[in-house]
XYZ file of C-alpha atoms in Angstrom:
338
model
C -42.380 -2.307 -19.752
C -40.531 -3.526 -16.667
C -40.567 -7.284 -15.989
C -43.568 -8.352 -13.860
C -45.079 -4.849 -14.123
C -48.531 -6.184 -15.014
C -48.380 -8.769 -12.231
C -47.322 -6.099 -9.734
C -50.246 -3.903 -10.792
C -52.732 -6.743 -10.345
C -51.195 -7.643 -6.965
C -51.593 -4.041 -5.819
C -55.191 -3.875 -7.046
C -56.125 -7.094 -5.263
C -54.512 -5.816 -2.096
C -56.051 -2.335 -2.109
C -59.389 -2.207 -3.918
C -62.384 -2.070 -1.604
C -60.114 -1.810 1.438
C -59.427 1.061 3.809
C -55.971 2.515 3.224
C -53.918 4.541 5.673
C -51.492 6.956 3.991
C -48.558 8.807 5.565
C -47.022 11.576 3.427
C -43.316 11.836 4.211
C -41.975 14.233 1.569
C -42.631 15.715 -1.849
C -40.576 15.537 -5.046
C -39.680 18.509 -7.268
C -42.725 17.937 -9.461
C -45.066 18.226 -6.490
C -45.825 14.511 -6.193
C -46.292 13.276 -2.636
C -43.983 10.480 -1.440
C -44.818 8.367 1.550
C -46.084 5.062 2.930
C -49.413 3.233 2.682
C -50.894 0.501 4.865
C -53.733 -1.916 4.182
C -54.997 -3.739 7.295
C -51.809 -2.660 9.118
C -49.656 -4.158 6.341
C -47.148 -1.854 4.659
C -47.783 -2.099 0.911
C -44.122 -1.481 0.067
C -43.051 -4.365 2.310
C -45.569 -6.661 0.616
C -44.406 -5.705 -2.876
C -40.754 -6.153 -1.912
C -41.198 -9.472 -0.129
C -43.068 -10.917 -3.129
C -40.440 -9.789 -5.627
C -42.630 -7.222 -7.354
C -40.415 -4.240 -6.466
C -36.920 -3.219 -5.424
C -35.584 -0.361 -3.335
C -34.679 2.747 -5.290
C -30.988 3.832 -5.319
C -32.234 7.093 -3.740
C -33.898 5.220 -0.825
C -33.162 7.013 2.471
C -33.804 4.712 5.481
C -33.967 7.629 7.924
C -37.033 9.046 6.137
C -39.199 5.928 6.416
C -40.532 4.389 9.607
C -40.583 0.841 8.189
C -37.200 1.086 6.467
C -35.803 -1.932 8.330
C -38.720 -4.140 7.279
C -38.386 -2.954 3.676
C -34.681 -3.743 3.525
C -35.250 -7.154 5.104
C -38.112 -7.920 2.689
C -35.976 -7.038 -0.336
C -33.090 -9.157 0.928
C -35.353 -12.174 1.451
C -36.760 -11.793 -2.076
C -33.237 -11.582 -3.459
C -32.139 -14.723 -1.655
C -35.235 -16.553 -2.906
C -34.739 -15.044 -6.395
C -38.391 -14.092 -6.618
C -39.674 -12.495 -9.833
C -37.652 -9.307 -10.485
C -34.760 -10.899 -8.592
C -34.765 -14.156 -10.577
C -31.314 -13.337 -11.980
C -29.968 -11.823 -8.767
C -26.240 -12.452 -8.288
C -25.010 -12.717 -4.710
C -22.183 -10.295 -3.932
C -22.312 -8.853 -7.441
C -20.924 -5.578 -6.221
C -17.525 -4.228 -7.194
C -15.354 -3.926 -4.126
C -13.964 -0.466 -3.510
C -10.559 0.062 -1.947
C -10.818 0.820 1.750
C -9.967 4.262 3.000
C -6.573 4.609 4.615
C -5.995 6.968 7.505
C -2.369 7.597 6.514
C -0.724 8.499 3.205
C -1.045 5.765 0.605
C 2.095 4.444 -1.080
C 3.004 5.543 -4.605
C 2.594 3.062 -7.447
C 3.349 2.813 -11.152
C 0.450 2.721 -13.552
C -0.784 3.278 -17.083
C -3.435 5.777 -18.129
C -6.681 4.030 -19.080
C -8.860 7.066 -19.834
C -9.550 10.696 -18.959
C -13.106 11.768 -18.183
C -14.529 15.038 -19.577
C -14.096 16.694 -16.166
C -10.369 15.892 -16.114
C -10.388 12.834 -13.836
C -7.568 10.425 -14.717
C -8.397 6.724 -14.572
C -5.290 4.588 -14.163
C -4.530 0.877 -14.033
C -1.726 -0.349 -11.815
C 1.154 -1.831 -13.806
C 0.868 -5.056 -11.805
C -2.737 -5.447 -13.013
C -1.894 -5.473 -16.751
C -1.976 -9.264 -17.020
C -5.126 -9.401 -14.925
C -6.903 -7.033 -17.329
C -6.057 -9.299 -20.269
C -7.192 -12.423 -18.417
C -10.462 -10.782 -17.413
C -11.163 -9.772 -21.020
C -10.554 -13.341 -22.175
C -12.836 -14.704 -19.430
C -15.620 -12.337 -20.477
C -15.425 -13.614 -24.057
C -15.550 -17.203 -22.823
C -18.178 -16.967 -20.072
C -20.485 -14.131 -21.132
C -20.355 -13.159 -24.789
C -21.177 -16.543 -26.286
C -24.332 -16.936 -24.204
C -27.636 -15.357 -25.290
C -29.161 -13.046 -22.712
C -32.331 -14.400 -21.032
C -35.591 -12.973 -22.396
C -36.307 -11.459 -18.983
C -32.894 -9.739 -18.780
C -33.535 -6.024 -18.335
C -30.598 -4.243 -16.662
C -31.356 -1.532 -14.139
C -29.348 1.392 -12.808
C -26.430 0.138 -10.722
C -26.352 -3.350 -12.247
C -23.036 -4.903 -13.262
C -23.105 -6.223 -16.814
C -20.831 -6.787 -19.795
C -21.118 -4.309 -22.659
C -19.521 -3.923 -26.058
C -17.272 -0.885 -26.471
C -17.921 0.755 -29.842
C -14.300 1.723 -30.520
C -12.947 -1.839 -30.695
C -16.017 -4.103 -30.678
C -14.769 -5.914 -27.565
C -16.785 -6.715 -24.438
C -15.886 -5.392 -20.992
C -17.352 -5.244 -17.506
C -19.598 -2.238 -17.067
C -21.942 -0.637 -14.574
C -25.303 0.691 -15.750
C -25.542 4.379 -14.865
C -28.787 5.396 -16.523
C -31.305 4.293 -19.101
C -31.215 6.753 -22.027
C -33.414 7.225 -25.121
C -30.629 5.769 -27.290
C -29.681 2.902 -25.006
C -27.897 2.481 -21.690
C -25.307 4.875 -20.328
C -22.639 2.602 -18.837
C -19.273 3.016 -17.147
C -16.582 0.518 -18.105
C -15.351 -0.088 -14.575
C -11.917 -1.473 -15.501
C -11.083 1.547 -17.671
C -13.128 4.442 -16.282
C -14.682 5.640 -19.531
C -18.416 5.914 -20.162
C -20.545 5.393 -23.254
C -24.158 5.038 -24.314
C -24.537 1.537 -25.752
C -27.445 -0.149 -27.486
C -29.226 -2.530 -25.128
C -28.618 -5.363 -27.604
C -24.909 -4.934 -26.842
C -25.384 -5.546 -23.108
C -25.392 -8.988 -21.494
C -25.457 -10.405 -17.937
C -22.137 -10.575 -16.109
C -21.143 -14.073 -15.049
C -21.127 -14.263 -11.202
C -17.579 -15.660 -11.306
C -16.376 -12.290 -12.665
C -18.483 -10.015 -10.479
C -16.409 -10.079 -7.285
C -13.160 -8.909 -8.905
C -12.563 -5.281 -7.836
C -12.578 -2.601 -10.526
C -9.139 -2.504 -12.148
C -9.097 1.250 -12.698
C -8.861 4.027 -10.122
C -9.925 7.619 -10.711
C -7.915 10.602 -9.451
C -8.074 14.372 -9.796
C -4.709 16.114 -10.013
C -3.467 17.497 -6.687
C -2.714 21.180 -6.046
C -4.397 22.552 -9.183
C -7.829 23.518 -10.505
C -8.852 23.108 -14.113
C -10.762 25.820 -15.934
C -14.561 25.677 -15.870
C -14.681 26.935 -19.453
C -15.805 24.006 -21.635
C -13.317 24.732 -24.429
C -10.351 25.112 -22.076
C -11.394 22.038 -20.093
C -11.460 20.006 -23.302
C -7.985 21.325 -24.172
C -6.752 20.277 -20.729
C -8.162 16.759 -21.205
C -6.453 16.525 -24.606
C -3.170 17.731 -23.089
C -3.352 15.078 -20.358
C -3.990 12.369 -22.942
C -1.138 13.675 -25.107
C 1.503 13.540 -22.368
C 0.246 10.566 -20.348
C -1.267 8.008 -22.713
C 1.245 5.205 -23.241
C 3.746 6.640 -20.740
C 4.717 4.960 -17.452
C 3.046 6.922 -14.682
C 4.075 7.442 -11.086
C 0.963 7.942 -8.949
C 1.237 9.361 -5.450
C -2.251 9.455 -3.852
C -2.730 12.580 -1.767
C -6.083 13.403 -0.197
C -9.699 14.041 -1.121
C -10.720 17.442 -2.456
C -13.645 19.402 -1.010
C -16.049 17.484 -3.285
C -14.759 14.163 -1.905
C -12.815 13.170 -5.019
C -9.482 11.340 -4.467
C -6.503 13.317 -5.725
C -2.932 12.366 -6.602
C 0.339 13.786 -7.843
C 0.805 12.003 -11.164
C 4.057 12.145 -13.117
C 4.980 10.880 -16.553
C 8.049 8.984 -15.355
C 8.695 6.116 -12.961
C 11.386 8.165 -11.158
C 10.006 11.652 -11.655
C 11.347 15.150 -11.142
C 9.009 18.056 -10.529
C 8.622 19.012 -14.215
C 7.368 15.482 -14.956
C 4.195 16.278 -12.998
C 1.180 16.506 -15.290
C -0.014 19.378 -13.107
C 3.094 21.363 -14.083
C 2.440 20.810 -17.787
C -1.129 22.101 -17.474
C -0.226 25.149 -15.383
C 2.689 25.966 -17.711
C 0.323 26.148 -20.677
C -2.360 28.119 -18.861
C -4.789 25.195 -18.753
C -4.897 25.039 -14.945
C -4.216 27.255 -11.964
C -2.886 26.638 -8.474
C -5.603 25.656 -6.017
C -5.032 28.087 -3.150
C -6.942 26.005 -0.611
C -4.843 22.922 -1.310
C -1.626 24.925 -1.622
C -1.954 26.459 1.847
C -2.243 22.982 3.337
C 0.752 21.557 1.505
C 3.387 19.941 3.708
C 6.912 18.611 3.239
C 8.014 18.232 -0.368
C 4.639 19.419 -1.614
C 5.550 22.980 -0.550
C 8.409 23.081 -3.053
C 6.073 21.791 -5.758
C 3.585 24.556 -4.938
C 6.302 27.199 -5.323
C 7.302 25.757 -8.685
C 3.660 25.747 -9.788
C 3.375 29.401 -8.693
C 6.336 30.305 -10.906
C 4.834 28.483 -13.886
C 1.496 30.161 -13.254
C 3.072 33.630 -13.162
C 4.842 32.947 -16.470
C 1.571 31.792 -18.071
C -0.140 34.971 -16.826
C 2.561 37.192 -18.316
C 2.189 35.421 -21.676
C -1.640 35.556 -21.489
C -1.898 31.841 -22.202
C -5.251 30.029 -22.386
C -7.190 30.854 -19.196
C -5.090 34.012 -18.747
C -5.706 35.345 -22.268
C -7.915 38.155 -20.934
C -5.791 38.856 -17.884
C -6.374 37.477 -14.399
C -8.806 34.563 -14.590
C -10.743 35.446 -11.469
C -12.551 32.497 -9.926
C -15.609 33.240 -7.801
C -15.205 29.808 -6.228
C -11.652 30.478 -5.080
C -11.791 29.498 -1.436
C -8.765 31.229 0.017
C -6.502 34.057 -1.123
C -2.986 33.317 -2.225
C-alpha cells in the first residue's frame, strides 16, 4: 500500500464521520465515477489532506476545473517545504530543466546517437556533453548506488530516481513513467530509452544530481513520415541505428511537427552533403515518405532537399520497396496533396 495510506484513511474518517458534507460534482471519469470537491464545516477536504501531507496533486490535475485549485496548490507546496509525511523525502527543485523554446532557428550542433525509440524518435547527446555524461555516471555510483534506499521510499509517477539498466548493470538517472505489474516503467533521461525495471533496482536520486538538465534531446526527422505499419516502423528504427549509431552526427533543429514534437535534419557526417541525411536513407529504401505538409512549407536550402527526397521516393515507388511493395502507400492522414 502507499505510505501513510492507513493514516490518511483514519484522518478522513475522523474529519467526516457524523458530520454534514457538502459535495460538488465537477466531472466524471470514463468508468462513470464522479469527480469533484467535498467540504466539511466549510473546509475543503482535499486542502486538509494536502496540507497535512496525506495526499499529493495528481499529474492530471487541472486547476481550471476546481474552484479551490489555488488553495490546493498552496497546501501541497507548504507540505512539501515542511516535508510532511508523503513528502518526507521531497527534493527541492528536483525537476529536470528543459531547454527553453527559441523563436528563431536553433544553431546546428554535432552529437552522438544515444538511442532510438520504437516510434522513430532519435535521442542524441551533444558531443560537448560526452565528458559530462561520464562524470554524472561516476557521481551516481558514488552518491546513490552505495546507499540503501529508505524503507519508506516508494517512487511515484514523475519522480526522478536512479535505476539500473539491464543491458550493462550500470545505474543511470531515470524518470518514473508508470507503475507496472512487473516493476516500474522508467525513462533514462540522459539517453532517451525506456525500460521496465524491478523496483529493487530503483533508488533515490541524490539532490546534488537532480538539477542537471537531461543530457539527451529527442528529435523526429524533418520532412518525412515513417510508416505506421509495425513491421516497417521496426525496420526503419533498425536502419536508423545501423547508419547512425557510433557515427558523428550533424543535427540541425527545424521546427515542431503538428503533434508538437521537435524535428531536425540529422546527417551522418560533421560536414554533410544531402545524401548523408538519415531521411534520405529511409526514403531511398522505402521506409519513409515525404511529408507533404512539411514539404510545402520548406524554405531556402530545405526546398532542394525536398526535391531530392521526391526523386528518391519516386525511385522507391518504381522498385516497389518496403512501404511501396503493393503500389502507392496511400495515407489517410496525409494533410495536403503533393
